[in-house]
mmCIF file of C-alpha atoms and ligand atoms in Angstrom:
data_model
loop_
_atom_site.group_PDB
_atom_site.id
_atom_site.type_symbol
_atom_site.label_atom_id
_atom_site.label_comp_id
_atom_site.label_asym_id
_atom_site.label_seq_id
_atom_site.Cartn_x
_atom_site.Cartn_y
_atom_site.Cartn_z
ATOM 1 C CA UNK D 26 -22.968 35.282 33.925
ATOM 2 C CA UNK D 27 -24.022 37.272 30.868
ATOM 3 C CA UNK D 28 -21.026 39.569 31.320
ATOM 4 C CA UNK D 29 -18.703 36.557 31.408
ATOM 5 C CA UNK D 30 -20.282 35.167 28.231
ATOM 6 C CA UNK D 31 -19.790 38.495 26.454
ATOM 7 C CA UNK D 32 -16.125 38.577 27.529
ATOM 8 C CA UNK D 33 -15.558 35.017 26.251
ATOM 9 C CA UNK D 34 -17.289 35.784 22.941
ATOM 10 C CA UNK D 35 -15.286 39.008 22.536
ATOM 11 C CA UNK D 36 -12.072 37.076 23.165
ATOM 12 C CA UNK D 37 -13.065 34.477 20.555
ATOM 13 C CA UNK D 38 -13.837 37.214 18.031
ATOM 14 C CA UNK D 39 -10.541 38.940 18.785
ATOM 15 C CA UNK D 40 -8.510 35.748 18.248
ATOM 16 C CA UNK D 41 -10.480 34.897 15.110
ATOM 17 C CA UNK D 42 -9.694 38.313 13.649
ATOM 18 C CA UNK D 43 -6.077 38.027 14.747
ATOM 19 C CA UNK D 44 -5.686 34.639 13.053
ATOM 20 C CA UNK D 45 -7.236 36.046 9.877
ATOM 21 C CA UNK D 46 -4.757 38.921 9.950
ATOM 22 C CA UNK D 47 -1.895 36.489 10.405
ATOM 23 C CA UNK D 48 -3.102 34.160 7.655
ATOM 24 C CA UNK D 49 -0.578 35.274 5.023
ATOM 25 C CA UNK D 50 2.194 34.380 7.460
ATOM 26 C CA UNK D 51 0.844 30.897 8.205
ATOM 27 C CA UNK D 52 3.985 29.289 6.861
ATOM 28 C CA UNK D 53 6.122 30.796 9.576
ATOM 29 C CA UNK D 54 3.869 29.432 12.281
ATOM 30 C CA UNK D 55 4.631 25.897 10.998
ATOM 31 C CA UNK D 56 8.293 26.692 10.691
ATOM 32 C CA UNK D 57 9.016 25.568 14.238
ATOM 33 C CA UNK D 58 12.608 24.625 13.445
ATOM 34 C CA UNK D 59 13.250 28.024 11.824
ATOM 35 C CA UNK D 60 14.489 26.284 8.665
ATOM 36 C CA UNK D 61 12.397 28.473 6.374
ATOM 37 C CA UNK D 62 13.507 31.744 7.984
ATOM 38 C CA UNK D 63 17.150 30.712 7.711
ATOM 39 C CA UNK D 64 16.624 29.570 4.139
ATOM 40 C CA UNK D 65 14.941 32.814 3.068
ATOM 41 C CA UNK D 66 17.859 34.764 4.581
ATOM 42 C CA UNK D 67 20.362 32.663 2.623
ATOM 43 C CA UNK D 68 18.342 33.241 -0.532
ATOM 44 C CA UNK D 69 18.267 36.986 0.066
ATOM 45 C CA UNK D 70 22.048 37.008 0.421
ATOM 46 C CA UNK D 71 22.511 34.973 -2.733
ATOM 47 C CA UNK D 72 20.025 37.097 -4.688
ATOM 48 C CA UNK D 73 21.808 40.291 -3.682
ATOM 49 C CA UNK D 74 25.127 38.769 -4.847
ATOM 50 C CA UNK D 75 23.478 38.152 -8.195
ATOM 51 C CA UNK D 76 21.971 41.656 -8.280
ATOM 52 C CA UNK D 77 18.402 40.265 -8.278
ATOM 53 C CA UNK D 78 16.986 43.276 -6.479
ATOM 54 C CA UNK D 79 13.451 43.037 -7.829
ATOM 55 C CA UNK D 80 12.600 39.690 -6.289
ATOM 56 C CA UNK D 81 11.923 39.301 -2.596
ATOM 57 C CA UNK D 82 11.426 35.743 -1.344
ATOM 58 C CA UNK D 83 9.722 36.993 1.836
ATOM 59 C CA UNK D 84 6.773 38.457 -0.050
ATOM 60 C CA UNK D 85 5.452 35.092 -1.227
ATOM 61 C CA UNK D 86 3.348 32.796 1.035
ATOM 62 C CA UNK D 87 5.450 29.648 0.708
ATOM 63 C CA UNK D 88 4.555 26.220 2.027
ATOM 64 C CA UNK D 89 6.927 23.352 2.658
ATOM 65 C CA UNK D 90 6.697 19.877 4.126
ATOM 66 C CA UNK D 91 10.078 18.334 3.438
ATOM 67 C CA UNK D 92 13.683 19.434 3.510
ATOM 68 C CA UNK D 93 16.843 18.472 1.650
ATOM 69 C CA UNK D 94 19.910 16.728 3.016
ATOM 70 C CA UNK D 95 21.289 20.126 4.082
ATOM 71 C CA UNK D 96 17.946 21.037 5.758
ATOM 72 C CA UNK D 97 16.779 23.438 3.077
ATOM 73 C CA UNK D 98 12.977 23.594 2.767
ATOM 74 C CA UNK D 99 11.559 22.368 -0.522
ATOM 75 C CA UNK D 100 9.074 25.169 -0.851
ATOM 76 C CA UNK D 101 6.268 25.995 -3.234
ATOM 77 C CA UNK D 102 3.439 28.486 -3.500
ATOM 78 C CA UNK D 103 -0.121 27.910 -4.698
ATOM 79 C CA UNK D 104 -2.253 30.615 -6.312
ATOM 80 C CA UNK D 105 -5.960 29.951 -6.869
ATOM 81 C CA UNK D 106 -7.865 26.933 -5.682
ATOM 82 C CA UNK D 107 -9.286 25.201 -8.722
ATOM 83 C CA UNK D 108 -8.699 21.500 -8.357
ATOM 84 C CA UNK D 109 -9.418 20.836 -12.026
ATOM 85 C CA UNK D 110 -7.121 23.185 -13.864
ATOM 86 C CA UNK D 111 -3.635 23.234 -12.396
ATOM 87 C CA UNK D 112 -0.337 24.310 -13.895
ATOM 88 C CA UNK D 113 2.913 23.415 -12.178
ATOM 89 C CA UNK D 114 6.101 25.452 -12.645
ATOM 90 C CA UNK D 115 9.500 24.095 -11.646
ATOM 91 C CA UNK D 116 12.808 25.980 -11.486
ATOM 92 C CA UNK D 117 16.324 25.262 -10.260
ATOM 93 C CA UNK D 118 16.082 21.498 -10.842
ATOM 94 C CA UNK D 119 19.768 21.801 -11.625
ATOM 95 C CA UNK D 120 21.324 24.088 -9.034
ATOM 96 C CA UNK D 121 23.776 25.772 -11.404
ATOM 97 C CA UNK D 122 21.091 26.891 -13.861
ATOM 98 C CA UNK D 123 20.805 30.234 -12.136
ATOM 99 C CA UNK D 124 18.426 32.285 -14.319
ATOM 100 C CA UNK D 125 15.761 29.547 -14.033
ATOM 101 C CA UNK D 126 15.523 30.421 -10.333
ATOM 102 C CA UNK D 127 15.154 34.132 -11.053
ATOM 103 C CA UNK D 128 12.517 33.345 -13.678
ATOM 104 C CA UNK D 129 10.372 31.381 -11.208
ATOM 105 C CA UNK D 130 10.597 33.958 -8.394
ATOM 106 C CA UNK D 131 9.765 36.722 -10.848
ATOM 107 C CA UNK D 132 6.825 34.668 -12.086
ATOM 108 C CA UNK D 133 5.608 34.149 -8.498
ATOM 109 C CA UNK D 134 5.640 37.938 -7.954
ATOM 110 C CA UNK D 135 3.880 38.535 -11.261
ATOM 111 C CA UNK D 136 1.141 35.957 -10.612
ATOM 112 C CA UNK D 137 0.603 37.290 -7.085
ATOM 113 C CA UNK D 138 0.116 40.798 -8.457
ATOM 114 C CA UNK D 139 -2.277 39.626 -11.195
ATOM 115 C CA UNK D 140 -4.988 37.521 -9.530
ATOM 116 C CA UNK D 141 -7.045 37.412 -12.742
ATOM 117 C CA UNK D 142 -4.479 34.884 -13.970
ATOM 118 C CA UNK D 143 -5.626 32.288 -11.440
ATOM 119 C CA UNK D 144 -9.328 33.146 -11.172
ATOM 120 C CA UNK D 145 -10.464 29.799 -12.568
ATOM 121 C CA UNK D 146 -7.298 27.752 -12.177
ATOM 122 C CA UNK D 147 -4.456 27.020 -9.836
ATOM 123 C CA UNK D 148 -0.869 27.946 -10.447
ATOM 124 C CA UNK D 149 1.765 26.173 -8.380
ATOM 125 C CA UNK D 150 5.355 27.390 -8.427
ATOM 126 C CA UNK D 151 8.317 25.524 -6.919
ATOM 127 C CA UNK D 152 11.146 27.923 -7.735
ATOM 128 C CA UNK D 153 14.159 25.935 -6.479
ATOM 129 C CA UNK D 154 13.990 22.165 -6.718
ATOM 130 C CA UNK D 155 17.649 21.787 -5.816
ATOM 131 C CA UNK D 156 18.453 24.356 -3.109
ATOM 132 C CA UNK D 157 21.570 22.504 -1.927
ATOM 133 C CA UNK D 158 23.063 22.757 -5.409
ATOM 134 C CA UNK D 159 21.903 26.359 -5.857
ATOM 135 C CA UNK D 160 23.337 27.567 -2.526
ATOM 136 C CA UNK D 161 26.600 25.660 -2.589
ATOM 137 C CA UNK D 162 29.721 27.871 -2.689
ATOM 138 C CA UNK D 163 30.073 26.995 -6.342
ATOM 139 C CA UNK D 164 26.563 26.060 -7.558
ATOM 140 C CA UNK D 165 26.201 22.507 -8.806
ATOM 141 C CA UNK D 166 23.877 20.706 -11.199
ATOM 142 C CA UNK D 167 23.516 17.752 -8.815
ATOM 143 C CA UNK D 168 22.132 17.764 -5.271
ATOM 144 C CA UNK D 169 24.120 17.334 -2.037
ATOM 145 C CA UNK D 170 24.203 13.561 -2.597
ATOM 146 C CA UNK D 171 25.683 14.087 -6.051
ATOM 147 C CA UNK D 172 22.502 12.961 -7.842
ATOM 148 C CA UNK D 173 21.070 14.455 -11.035
ATOM 149 C CA UNK D 174 17.420 15.006 -10.090
ATOM 150 C CA UNK D 175 16.339 14.837 -13.720
ATOM 151 C CA UNK D 176 17.573 11.239 -13.894
ATOM 152 C CA UNK D 177 16.125 10.070 -10.573
ATOM 153 C CA UNK D 178 12.364 10.085 -11.263
ATOM 154 C CA UNK D 179 10.883 6.581 -10.940
ATOM 155 C CA UNK D 180 10.114 5.971 -14.604
ATOM 156 C CA UNK D 181 9.251 2.496 -15.841
ATOM 157 C CA UNK D 182 12.524 2.194 -17.731
ATOM 158 C CA UNK D 183 14.695 3.304 -14.793
ATOM 159 C CA UNK D 184 15.747 -0.144 -13.549
ATOM 160 C CA UNK D 185 16.583 -1.406 -17.028
ATOM 161 C CA UNK D 186 18.248 1.670 -18.463
ATOM 162 C CA UNK D 187 19.243 4.494 -16.055
ATOM 163 C CA UNK D 188 22.493 3.121 -14.663
ATOM 164 C CA UNK D 189 23.328 1.220 -17.853
ATOM 165 C CA UNK D 190 23.054 4.360 -20.038
ATOM 166 C CA UNK D 191 24.956 6.458 -17.513
ATOM 167 C CA UNK D 192 27.755 3.893 -17.393
ATOM 168 C CA UNK D 193 27.869 3.613 -21.199
ATOM 169 C CA UNK D 194 28.329 7.387 -21.437
ATOM 170 C CA UNK D 195 31.329 7.393 -19.102
ATOM 171 C CA UNK D 196 29.658 7.800 -15.674
ATOM 172 C CA UNK D 197 29.866 11.581 -15.749
ATOM 173 C CA UNK D 198 29.198 12.865 -12.216
ATOM 174 C CA UNK D 199 26.815 15.526 -13.566
ATOM 175 C CA UNK D 200 24.352 12.885 -14.766
ATOM 176 C CA UNK D 201 24.482 10.413 -11.880
ATOM 177 C CA UNK D 202 20.977 8.882 -11.653
ATOM 178 C CA UNK D 203 21.543 7.442 -8.154
ATOM 179 C CA UNK D 204 21.519 3.826 -7.083
ATOM 180 C CA UNK D 205 17.722 3.545 -7.089
ATOM 181 C CA UNK D 206 14.831 5.610 -8.482
ATOM 182 C CA UNK D 207 13.199 8.267 -6.265
ATOM 183 C CA UNK D 208 16.043 7.979 -3.765
ATOM 184 C CA UNK D 209 16.162 11.748 -3.251
ATOM 185 C CA UNK D 210 13.943 14.071 -1.192
ATOM 186 C CA UNK D 211 13.841 16.481 -4.140
ATOM 187 C CA UNK D 212 12.515 13.692 -6.366
ATOM 188 C CA UNK D 213 9.864 12.747 -3.790
ATOM 189 C CA UNK D 214 8.926 16.437 -3.623
ATOM 190 C CA UNK D 215 8.223 16.558 -7.360
ATOM 191 C CA UNK D 216 6.206 13.349 -7.178
ATOM 192 C CA UNK D 217 4.203 14.749 -4.246
ATOM 193 C CA UNK D 218 3.421 17.968 -6.140
ATOM 194 C CA UNK D 219 2.200 15.974 -9.144
ATOM 195 C CA UNK D 220 0.087 13.647 -6.976
ATOM 196 C CA UNK D 221 -1.430 16.467 -4.927
ATOM 197 C CA UNK D 222 -2.213 18.995 -7.655
ATOM 198 C CA UNK D 223 -2.727 16.634 -10.603
ATOM 199 C CA UNK D 224 -1.496 19.307 -13.022
ATOM 200 C CA UNK D 225 -2.668 19.205 -16.612
ATOM 201 C CA UNK D 226 0.389 21.190 -17.611
ATOM 202 C CA UNK D 227 3.948 21.472 -16.297
ATOM 203 C CA UNK D 228 6.638 23.934 -17.273
ATOM 204 C CA UNK D 229 10.133 23.042 -16.136
ATOM 205 C CA UNK D 230 12.902 25.607 -16.687
ATOM 206 C CA UNK D 231 16.477 24.636 -17.487
ATOM 207 C CA UNK D 232 19.546 26.203 -19.099
ATOM 208 C CA UNK D 233 21.713 26.709 -21.205
ATOM 209 C CA UNK D 234 20.690 24.509 -24.156
ATOM 210 C CA UNK D 235 18.505 27.179 -25.792
ATOM 211 C CA UNK D 236 15.334 25.479 -26.979
ATOM 212 C CA UNK D 237 11.773 24.491 -26.147
ATOM 213 C CA UNK D 238 11.096 20.789 -25.793
ATOM 214 C CA UNK D 239 7.804 19.100 -25.043
ATOM 215 C CA UNK D 240 6.393 15.803 -23.924
ATOM 216 C CA UNK D 241 2.791 14.923 -23.433
ATOM 217 C CA UNK D 242 -0.140 12.613 -23.887
ATOM 218 C CA UNK D 243 -0.244 10.623 -27.068
ATOM 219 C CA UNK D 244 -3.989 11.514 -27.149
ATOM 220 C CA UNK D 245 -3.178 15.002 -28.414
ATOM 221 C CA UNK D 246 0.568 15.344 -28.899
ATOM 222 C CA UNK D 247 0.075 16.652 -32.443
ATOM 223 C CA UNK D 248 -1.971 19.662 -31.274
ATOM 224 C CA UNK D 249 0.641 20.384 -28.619
ATOM 225 C CA UNK D 250 3.387 20.195 -31.212
ATOM 226 C CA UNK D 251 1.556 22.626 -33.501
ATOM 227 C CA UNK D 252 0.913 24.986 -30.596
ATOM 228 C CA UNK D 253 4.599 24.750 -29.657
ATOM 229 C CA UNK D 254 5.663 25.547 -33.222
ATOM 230 C CA UNK D 255 3.596 28.723 -33.052
ATOM 231 C CA UNK D 256 5.000 29.674 -29.634
ATOM 232 C CA UNK D 257 8.557 29.103 -30.881
ATOM 233 C CA UNK D 258 7.951 31.408 -33.843
ATOM 234 C CA UNK D 259 6.485 34.121 -31.639
ATOM 235 C CA UNK D 260 9.264 33.947 -29.050
ATOM 236 C CA UNK D 261 12.022 33.364 -31.613
ATOM 237 C CA UNK D 262 13.239 30.354 -29.641
ATOM 238 C CA UNK D 263 14.049 27.032 -31.337
ATOM 239 C CA UNK D 264 11.942 23.907 -30.942
ATOM 240 C CA UNK D 265 13.853 20.719 -30.424
ATOM 241 C CA UNK D 266 12.484 17.269 -29.740
ATOM 242 C CA UNK D 267 15.122 16.187 -27.299
ATOM 243 C CA UNK D 268 13.633 12.794 -26.441
ATOM 244 C CA UNK D 269 13.497 11.628 -22.895
ATOM 245 C CA UNK D 270 15.814 9.865 -20.507
ATOM 246 C CA UNK D 271 15.223 7.188 -17.908
ATOM 247 C CA UNK D 272 14.385 9.110 -14.729
ATOM 248 C CA UNK D 273 13.606 12.429 -16.409
ATOM 249 C CA UNK D 274 10.543 14.564 -15.684
ATOM 250 C CA UNK D 275 9.491 14.588 -19.348
ATOM 251 C CA UNK D 276 9.423 10.813 -19.269
ATOM 252 C CA UNK D 277 7.657 10.539 -15.881
ATOM 253 C CA UNK D 278 5.086 13.318 -16.311
ATOM 254 C CA UNK D 279 4.681 13.752 -20.057
ATOM 255 C CA UNK D 280 5.217 10.306 -21.462
ATOM 256 C CA UNK D 281 3.973 8.099 -18.612
ATOM 257 C CA UNK D 282 1.322 10.319 -16.975
ATOM 258 C CA UNK D 283 -0.096 12.169 -19.957
ATOM 259 C CA UNK D 284 0.629 15.641 -18.626
ATOM 260 C CA UNK D 285 1.463 18.349 -21.159
ATOM 261 C CA UNK D 286 5.074 18.989 -20.129
ATOM 262 C CA UNK D 287 7.042 21.878 -21.526
ATOM 263 C CA UNK D 288 10.788 22.219 -20.997
ATOM 264 C CA UNK D 289 12.132 25.716 -21.422
ATOM 265 C CA UNK D 290 15.887 25.614 -21.936
ATOM 266 C CA UNK D 291 17.158 29.178 -21.520
ATOM 267 C CA UNK D 292 19.985 30.373 -23.782
ATOM 268 C CA UNK D 293 22.569 30.626 -20.984
ATOM 269 C CA UNK D 294 23.127 29.999 -17.275
ATOM 270 C CA UNK D 295 24.274 33.598 -16.741
ATOM 271 C CA UNK D 296 22.550 34.967 -13.630
ATOM 272 C CA UNK D 297 22.770 38.468 -15.116
ATOM 273 C CA UNK D 298 20.366 37.454 -17.901
ATOM 274 C CA UNK D 299 17.443 36.553 -15.610
ATOM 275 C CA UNK D 300 15.475 39.727 -16.220
ATOM 276 C CA UNK D 301 15.977 39.604 -19.996
ATOM 277 C CA UNK D 302 14.797 36.016 -20.075
ATOM 278 C CA UNK D 303 11.703 36.826 -18.046
ATOM 279 C CA UNK D 304 10.812 39.571 -20.515
ATOM 280 C CA UNK D 305 11.524 37.353 -23.489
ATOM 281 C CA UNK D 306 9.520 34.347 -22.291
ATOM 282 C CA UNK D 307 6.733 35.986 -20.300
ATOM 283 C CA UNK D 308 4.298 36.036 -23.279
ATOM 284 C CA UNK D 309 4.870 32.313 -23.936
ATOM 285 C CA UNK D 310 4.472 31.488 -20.249
ATOM 286 C CA UNK D 311 1.186 33.410 -20.077
ATOM 287 C CA UNK D 312 -0.085 31.627 -23.171
ATOM 288 C CA UNK D 313 0.872 28.297 -21.645
ATOM 289 C CA UNK D 314 -1.099 29.224 -18.521
ATOM 290 C CA UNK D 315 -4.181 30.008 -20.589
ATOM 291 C CA UNK D 316 -3.830 27.102 -23.042
ATOM 292 C CA UNK D 317 -7.180 25.340 -22.580
ATOM 293 C CA UNK D 318 -7.076 21.637 -21.780
ATOM 294 C CA UNK D 319 -10.037 19.276 -21.339
ATOM 295 C CA UNK D 320 -10.501 15.688 -20.282
ATOM 296 C CA UNK D 321 -8.449 13.714 -17.854
ATOM 297 C CA UNK D 322 -5.510 11.427 -18.550
ATOM 298 C CA UNK D 323 -5.186 9.429 -20.714
ATOM 299 C CA UNK D 324 -7.864 11.221 -22.784
ATOM 300 C CA UNK D 325 -6.655 14.706 -22.137
ATOM 301 C CA UNK D 326 -6.524 17.158 -25.041
ATOM 302 C CA UNK D 327 -6.134 20.783 -26.003
ATOM 303 C CA UNK D 328 -9.610 22.301 -26.546
ATOM 304 C CA UNK D 329 -9.137 24.640 -29.469
ATOM 305 C CA UNK D 330 -6.662 24.252 -32.203
ATOM 306 C CA UNK D 331 -3.342 25.980 -31.729
ATOM 307 C CA UNK D 332 -4.380 28.983 -33.810
ATOM 308 C CA UNK D 333 -7.152 30.120 -31.514
ATOM 309 C CA UNK D 334 -5.169 29.052 -28.435
ATOM 310 C CA UNK D 335 -2.446 31.497 -29.348
ATOM 311 C CA UNK D 336 -4.913 34.202 -30.352
ATOM 312 C CA UNK D 337 -3.954 34.150 -34.053
HETATM 313 ZN ZN1 ZN P 413 18.931 21.424 -16.438
#
């Protein structure tokens, strides 16, 4: 009897250890349809076409719960486990803005290799919001349904303005907001990330308009603006208050939900510039990660003034 008990306990221990060893690969065990494996292979092929040899999508422990129209996983990675201090990074919202995708994968590698960055916070990176657009034979801004994901967020002014403004500007296919708000899986994915992680800060990367833009809580928008002015000087990148559109992330997250939302518009959509852009904007990104925020919406604010926040 005792012998049998020892055998059972040994087996339990063995399987416990085995599951611990396999922990980093937990995503694959949920990937019963094989969608993620197929997707990572497609990404590898695309990355090698673009000469992005220093990023390897298989080295990051991705999670995903929903897929796009063309069955591409909407994946993200979480570093750290603080529930109070979360920063969300979004890339490839528009599928033809290629260096934004490189930037986010490179950032995921960098954060993974530097755990001190997420010791007391959580960093969530969703590197390709629009995989169908990114992987199409000729990459497109819009998703497989032809919708501009940055016009499809369910903002309060969507019903009154989104289709009306789009029509007034000539119904350009690139800016199609859809027939109703949050009609797209990719939109629901962004909403789910915001609901789950309750980020205090979001950085969304775009190209090629070449500026920083910001939206955020009216409780402390002035401090954010001053901090942004400093960051723009340091990174030699223009600041532009672009305003926000019905259905845009800046409107949904910054304006309506009081999240400090930074839009980084890279200077071009040239995939060959990815590495240069990472080098150029890495210091600003790291400062954004460490920018201290207190309170909860709507009374959220930056703790120190911009001078100490930027170390000057
Ligand atoms: Zn864009």
